[in-house]
PDB file of C-alpha atoms in Angstrom:
ATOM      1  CA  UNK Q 101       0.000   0.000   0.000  1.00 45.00           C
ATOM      2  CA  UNK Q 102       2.938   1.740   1.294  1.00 43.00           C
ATOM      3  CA  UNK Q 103       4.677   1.728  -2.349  1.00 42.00           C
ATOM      4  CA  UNK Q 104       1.528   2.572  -4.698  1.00 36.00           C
ATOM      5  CA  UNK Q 105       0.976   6.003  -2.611  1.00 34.00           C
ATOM      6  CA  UNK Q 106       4.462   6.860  -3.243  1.00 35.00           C
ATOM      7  CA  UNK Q 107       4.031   5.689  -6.696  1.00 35.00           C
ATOM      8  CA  UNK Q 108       0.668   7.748  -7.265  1.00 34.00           C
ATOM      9  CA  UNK Q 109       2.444  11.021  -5.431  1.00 33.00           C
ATOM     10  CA  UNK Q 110       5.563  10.392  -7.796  1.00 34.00           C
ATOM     11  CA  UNK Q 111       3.265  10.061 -11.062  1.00 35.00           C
ATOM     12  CA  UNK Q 112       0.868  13.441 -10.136  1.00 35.00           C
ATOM     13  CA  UNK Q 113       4.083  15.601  -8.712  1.00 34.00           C
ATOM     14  CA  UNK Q 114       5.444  14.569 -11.947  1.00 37.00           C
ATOM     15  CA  UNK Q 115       2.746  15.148 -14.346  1.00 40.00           C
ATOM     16  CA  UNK Q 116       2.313  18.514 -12.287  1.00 40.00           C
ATOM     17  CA  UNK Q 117       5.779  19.941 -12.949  1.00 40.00           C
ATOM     18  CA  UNK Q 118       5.470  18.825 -16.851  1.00 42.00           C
ATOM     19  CA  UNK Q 119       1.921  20.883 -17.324  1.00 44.00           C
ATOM     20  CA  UNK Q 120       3.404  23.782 -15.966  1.00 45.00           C
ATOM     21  CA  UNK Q 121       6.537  23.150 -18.182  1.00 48.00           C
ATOM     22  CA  UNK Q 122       4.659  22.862 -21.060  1.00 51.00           C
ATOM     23  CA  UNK Q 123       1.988  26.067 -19.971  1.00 48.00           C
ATOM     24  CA  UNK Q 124       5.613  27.775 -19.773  1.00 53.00           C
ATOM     25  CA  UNK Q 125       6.574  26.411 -23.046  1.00 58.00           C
ATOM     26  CA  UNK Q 126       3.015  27.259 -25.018  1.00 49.00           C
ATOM     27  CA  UNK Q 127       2.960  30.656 -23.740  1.00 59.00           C
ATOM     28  CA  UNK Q 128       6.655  31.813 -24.887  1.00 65.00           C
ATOM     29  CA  UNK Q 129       5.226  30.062 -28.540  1.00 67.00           C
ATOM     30  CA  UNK Q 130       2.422  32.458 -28.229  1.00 86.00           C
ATOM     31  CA  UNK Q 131       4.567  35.485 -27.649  1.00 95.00           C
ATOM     32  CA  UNK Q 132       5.910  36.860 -31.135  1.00 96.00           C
ATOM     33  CA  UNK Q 133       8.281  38.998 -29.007  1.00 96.00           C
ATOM     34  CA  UNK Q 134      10.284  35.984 -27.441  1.00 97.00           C
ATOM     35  CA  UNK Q 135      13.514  35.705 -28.737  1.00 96.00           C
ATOM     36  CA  UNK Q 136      16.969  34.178 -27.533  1.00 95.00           C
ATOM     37  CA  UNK Q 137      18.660  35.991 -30.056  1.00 94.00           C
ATOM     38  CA  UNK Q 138      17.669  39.134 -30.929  1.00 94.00           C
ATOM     39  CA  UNK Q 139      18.185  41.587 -28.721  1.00 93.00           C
ATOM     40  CA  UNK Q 140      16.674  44.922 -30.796  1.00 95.00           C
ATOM     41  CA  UNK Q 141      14.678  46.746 -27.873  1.00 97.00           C
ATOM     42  CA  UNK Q 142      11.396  46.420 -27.975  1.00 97.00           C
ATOM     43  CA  UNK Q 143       8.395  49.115 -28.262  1.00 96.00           C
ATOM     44  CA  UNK Q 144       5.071  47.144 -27.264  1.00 97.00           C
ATOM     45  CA  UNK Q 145       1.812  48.548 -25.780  1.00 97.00           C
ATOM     46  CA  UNK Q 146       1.218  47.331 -22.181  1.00 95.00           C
ATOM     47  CA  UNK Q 147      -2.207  46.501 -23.360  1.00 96.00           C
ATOM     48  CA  UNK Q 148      -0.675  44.217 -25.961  1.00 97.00           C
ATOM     49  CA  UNK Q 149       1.599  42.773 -22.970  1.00 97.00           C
ATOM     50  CA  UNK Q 150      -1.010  42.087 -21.156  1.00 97.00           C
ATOM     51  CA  UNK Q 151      -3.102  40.259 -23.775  1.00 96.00           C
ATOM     52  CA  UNK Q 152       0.067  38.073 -24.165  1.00 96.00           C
ATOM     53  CA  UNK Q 153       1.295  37.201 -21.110  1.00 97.00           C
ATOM     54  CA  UNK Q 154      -0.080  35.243 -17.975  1.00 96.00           C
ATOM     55  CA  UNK Q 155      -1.043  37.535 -15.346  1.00 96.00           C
ATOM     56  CA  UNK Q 156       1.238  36.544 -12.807  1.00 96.00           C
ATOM     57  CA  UNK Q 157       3.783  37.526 -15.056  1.00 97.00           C
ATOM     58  CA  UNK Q 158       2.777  40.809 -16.180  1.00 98.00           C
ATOM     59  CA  UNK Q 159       1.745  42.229 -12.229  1.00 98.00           C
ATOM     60  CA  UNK Q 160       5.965  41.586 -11.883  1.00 98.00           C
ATOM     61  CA  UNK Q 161       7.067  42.601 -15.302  1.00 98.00           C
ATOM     62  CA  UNK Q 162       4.713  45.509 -16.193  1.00 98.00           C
ATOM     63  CA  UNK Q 163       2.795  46.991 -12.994  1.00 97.00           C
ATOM     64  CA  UNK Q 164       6.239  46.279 -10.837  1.00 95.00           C
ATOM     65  CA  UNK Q 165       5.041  43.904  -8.497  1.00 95.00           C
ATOM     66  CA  UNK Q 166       7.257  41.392  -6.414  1.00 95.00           C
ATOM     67  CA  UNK Q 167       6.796  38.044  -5.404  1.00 95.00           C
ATOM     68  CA  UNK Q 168       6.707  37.205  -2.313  1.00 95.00           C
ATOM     69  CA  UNK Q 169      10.409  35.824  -0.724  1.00 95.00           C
ATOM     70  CA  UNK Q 170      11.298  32.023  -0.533  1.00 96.00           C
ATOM     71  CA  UNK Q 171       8.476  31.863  -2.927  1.00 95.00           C
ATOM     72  CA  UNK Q 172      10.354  31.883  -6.449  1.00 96.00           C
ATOM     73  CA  UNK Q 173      11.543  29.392  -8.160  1.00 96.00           C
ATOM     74  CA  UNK Q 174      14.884  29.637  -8.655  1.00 97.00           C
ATOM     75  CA  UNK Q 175      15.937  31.753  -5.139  1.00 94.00           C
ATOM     76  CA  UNK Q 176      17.785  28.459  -3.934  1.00 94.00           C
ATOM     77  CA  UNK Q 177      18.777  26.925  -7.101  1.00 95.00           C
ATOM     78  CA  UNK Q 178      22.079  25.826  -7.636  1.00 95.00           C
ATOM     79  CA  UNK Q 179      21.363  24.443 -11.538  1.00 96.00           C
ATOM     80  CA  UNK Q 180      24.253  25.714 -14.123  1.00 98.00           C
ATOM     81  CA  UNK Q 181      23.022  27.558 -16.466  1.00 98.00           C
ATOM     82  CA  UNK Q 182      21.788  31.021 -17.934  1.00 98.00           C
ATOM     83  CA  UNK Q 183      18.923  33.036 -16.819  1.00 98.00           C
ATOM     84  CA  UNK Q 184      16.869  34.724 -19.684  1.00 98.00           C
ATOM     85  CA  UNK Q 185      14.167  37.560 -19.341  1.00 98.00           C
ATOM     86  CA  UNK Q 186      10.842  35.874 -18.814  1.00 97.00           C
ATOM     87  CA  UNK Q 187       9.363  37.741 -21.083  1.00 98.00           C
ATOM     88  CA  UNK Q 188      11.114  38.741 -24.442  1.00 98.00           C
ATOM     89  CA  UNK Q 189      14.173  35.745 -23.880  1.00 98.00           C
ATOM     90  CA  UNK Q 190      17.146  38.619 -23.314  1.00 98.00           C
ATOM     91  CA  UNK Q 191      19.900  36.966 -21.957  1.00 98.00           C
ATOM     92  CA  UNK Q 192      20.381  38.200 -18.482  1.00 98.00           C
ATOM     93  CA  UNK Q 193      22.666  36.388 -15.868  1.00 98.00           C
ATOM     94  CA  UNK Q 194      24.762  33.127 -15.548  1.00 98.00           C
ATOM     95  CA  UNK Q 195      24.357  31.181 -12.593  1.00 98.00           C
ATOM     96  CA  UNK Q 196      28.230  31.191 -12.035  1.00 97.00           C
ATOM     97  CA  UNK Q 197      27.253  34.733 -11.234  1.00 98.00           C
ATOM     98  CA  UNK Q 198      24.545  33.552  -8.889  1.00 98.00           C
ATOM     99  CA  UNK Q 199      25.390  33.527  -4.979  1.00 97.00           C
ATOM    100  CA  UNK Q 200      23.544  32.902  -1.989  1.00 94.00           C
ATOM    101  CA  UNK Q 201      22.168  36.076  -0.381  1.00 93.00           C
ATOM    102  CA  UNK Q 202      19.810  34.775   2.153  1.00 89.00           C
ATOM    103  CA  UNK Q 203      17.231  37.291   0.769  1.00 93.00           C
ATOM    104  CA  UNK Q 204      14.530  35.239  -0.329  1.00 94.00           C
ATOM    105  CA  UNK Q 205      15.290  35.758  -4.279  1.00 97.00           C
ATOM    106  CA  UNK Q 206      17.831  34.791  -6.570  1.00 97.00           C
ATOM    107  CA  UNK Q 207      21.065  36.846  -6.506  1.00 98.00           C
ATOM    108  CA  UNK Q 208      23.615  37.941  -9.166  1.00 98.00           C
ATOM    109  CA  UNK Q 209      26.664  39.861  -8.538  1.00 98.00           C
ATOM    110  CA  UNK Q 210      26.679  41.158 -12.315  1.00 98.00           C
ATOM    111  CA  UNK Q 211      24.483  40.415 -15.541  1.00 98.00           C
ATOM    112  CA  UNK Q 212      26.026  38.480 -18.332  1.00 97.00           C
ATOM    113  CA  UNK Q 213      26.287  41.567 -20.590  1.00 96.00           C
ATOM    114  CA  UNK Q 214      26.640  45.404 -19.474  1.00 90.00           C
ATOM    115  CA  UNK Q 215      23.974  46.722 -21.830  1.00 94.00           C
ATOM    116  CA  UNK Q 216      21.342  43.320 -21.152  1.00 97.00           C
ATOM    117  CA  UNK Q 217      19.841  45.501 -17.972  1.00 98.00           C
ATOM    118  CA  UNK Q 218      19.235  49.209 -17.461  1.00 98.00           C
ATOM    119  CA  UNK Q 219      18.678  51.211 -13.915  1.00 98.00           C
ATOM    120  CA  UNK Q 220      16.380  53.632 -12.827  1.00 96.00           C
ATOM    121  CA  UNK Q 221      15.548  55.517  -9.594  1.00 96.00           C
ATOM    122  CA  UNK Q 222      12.991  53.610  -7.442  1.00 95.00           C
ATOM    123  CA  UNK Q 223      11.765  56.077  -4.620  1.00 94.00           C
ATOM    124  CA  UNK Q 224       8.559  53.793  -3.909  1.00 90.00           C
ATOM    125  CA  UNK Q 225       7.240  52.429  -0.571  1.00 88.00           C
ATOM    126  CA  UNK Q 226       9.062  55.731   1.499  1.00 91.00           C
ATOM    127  CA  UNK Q 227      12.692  53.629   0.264  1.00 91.00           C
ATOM    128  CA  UNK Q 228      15.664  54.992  -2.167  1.00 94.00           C
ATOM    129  CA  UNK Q 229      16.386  52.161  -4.593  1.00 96.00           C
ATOM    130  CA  UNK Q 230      17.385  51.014  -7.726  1.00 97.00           C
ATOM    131  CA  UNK Q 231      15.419  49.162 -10.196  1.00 98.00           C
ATOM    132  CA  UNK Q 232      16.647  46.678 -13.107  1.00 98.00           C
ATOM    133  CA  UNK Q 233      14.638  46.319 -16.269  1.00 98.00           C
ATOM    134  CA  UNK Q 234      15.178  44.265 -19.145  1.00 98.00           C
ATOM    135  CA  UNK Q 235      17.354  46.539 -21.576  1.00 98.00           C
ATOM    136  CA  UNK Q 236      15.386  44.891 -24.295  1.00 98.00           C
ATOM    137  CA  UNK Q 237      11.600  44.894 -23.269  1.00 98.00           C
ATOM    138  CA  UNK Q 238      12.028  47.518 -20.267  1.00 98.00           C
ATOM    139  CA  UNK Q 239      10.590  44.480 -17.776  1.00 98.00           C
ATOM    140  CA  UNK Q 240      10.596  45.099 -14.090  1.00 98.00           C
ATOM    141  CA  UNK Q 241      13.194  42.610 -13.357  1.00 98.00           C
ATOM    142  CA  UNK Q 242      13.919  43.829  -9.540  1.00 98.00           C
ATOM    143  CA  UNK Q 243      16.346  45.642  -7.708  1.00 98.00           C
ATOM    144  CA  UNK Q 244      20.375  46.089  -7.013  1.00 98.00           C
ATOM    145  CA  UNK Q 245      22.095  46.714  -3.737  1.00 97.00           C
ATOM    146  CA  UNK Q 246      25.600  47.606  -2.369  1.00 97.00           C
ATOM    147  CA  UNK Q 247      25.858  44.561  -0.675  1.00 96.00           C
ATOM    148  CA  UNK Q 248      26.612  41.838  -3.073  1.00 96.00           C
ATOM    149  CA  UNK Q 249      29.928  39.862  -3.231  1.00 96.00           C
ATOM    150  CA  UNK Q 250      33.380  40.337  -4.786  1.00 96.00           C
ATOM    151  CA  UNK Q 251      34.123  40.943  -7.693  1.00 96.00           C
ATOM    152  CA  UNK Q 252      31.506  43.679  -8.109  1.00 97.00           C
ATOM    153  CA  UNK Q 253      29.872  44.027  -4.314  1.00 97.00           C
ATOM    154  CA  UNK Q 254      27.186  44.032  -6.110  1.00 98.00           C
ATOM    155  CA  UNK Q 255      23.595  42.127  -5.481  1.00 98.00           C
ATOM    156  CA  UNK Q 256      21.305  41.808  -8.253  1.00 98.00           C
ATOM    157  CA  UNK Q 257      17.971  40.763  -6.440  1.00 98.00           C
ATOM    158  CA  UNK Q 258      15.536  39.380  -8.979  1.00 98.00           C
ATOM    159  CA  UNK Q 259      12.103  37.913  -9.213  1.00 98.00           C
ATOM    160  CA  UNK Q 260      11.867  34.505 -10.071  1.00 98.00           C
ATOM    161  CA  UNK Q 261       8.950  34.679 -11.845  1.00 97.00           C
ATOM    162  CA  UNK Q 262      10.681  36.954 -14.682  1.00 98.00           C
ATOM    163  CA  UNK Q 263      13.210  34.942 -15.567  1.00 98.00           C
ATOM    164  CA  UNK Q 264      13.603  31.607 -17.491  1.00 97.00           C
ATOM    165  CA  UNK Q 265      15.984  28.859 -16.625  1.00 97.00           C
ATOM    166  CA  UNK Q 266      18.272  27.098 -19.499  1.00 97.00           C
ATOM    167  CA  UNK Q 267      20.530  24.416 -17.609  1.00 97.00           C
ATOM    168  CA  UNK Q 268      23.939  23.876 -19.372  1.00 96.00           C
ATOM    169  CA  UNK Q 269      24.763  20.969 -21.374  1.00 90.00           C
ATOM    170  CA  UNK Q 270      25.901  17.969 -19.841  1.00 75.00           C
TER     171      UNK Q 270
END
């Protein structure tokens, strides 16, 4: 009895993770804007964003919402790989730039290219901060701090939910 409930759980945890893989997978086919490669900025309507992408998505990425900590994703991963923007495929960070911050979101001491992220002054909620956006699609990606590690001190705190996940080759 014992071994067909772990069986069952292993089958629908399974099955689970492979629906949301392939909801992940359908909805960056439906975006026209998604691209690995090309990293011309983009000029799109946040109406048309928000006919496009899943609303989850677009509160973080458009309205520059948050998710909530120890909640993403990726904040404890430890996969190689690169990160890509959620939401037009600009490549953003590699995980060999990925530390442990003990935030509650994944952490980057410096993007993969200079120009892949822009800043701008964040004076919301009564703080002084800085937010990153996608260089290509202008995405609320999160913010950066002074408090990262070496080489750059810096600490790239993103949302999981606005980034993909491509694992290196084996």
């Amino acid at each position: 009895m014992r071994i067909v409930l772990i069986a069952i759980l292993f089958v629908m945890t399974t099955n689970c993770s492979s629906q949301g893989q392939d909801k992940k997978e359908t909805q960056k086919m439906n975006n026209p804007y998604y691209s690995r490669t090309d990293t011309t900025h983009l000029n799109v309507s946040d109406k048309e964003w928000k006919k496009i992408l899943p609303e989850d998505v677009y509160r973080v990425a458009r309205k520059e919402g948050t998710e909530r900590p120890f909640t993403g994703k990726y904040w404890d991963s430890e996969a190689k790989g690169t990160y890509y923007c959620a939401v037009c495929g600009n490549k953003l960070f590699r995980s060999t730039a990925k530390f442990a911050s003990s935030c509650g979101w994944p952490s980057f001491f410096e993007p993969v290219r200079p120009n892949s992220v822009n800043y701008k002054p964040d004076h919301s909620l009564g703080m002084n901060r800085i937010e990153v956006e996608c260089a290509r699609c202008d995405s609320h990606l999160g913010h950066i701090f002074d408090d990262g590690p070496e080489p750059t001190g810096k600490r790239f705190c993103m949302n999981s939910i606005v980034l993909d996940f491509e694992p290196d080759e084996k």
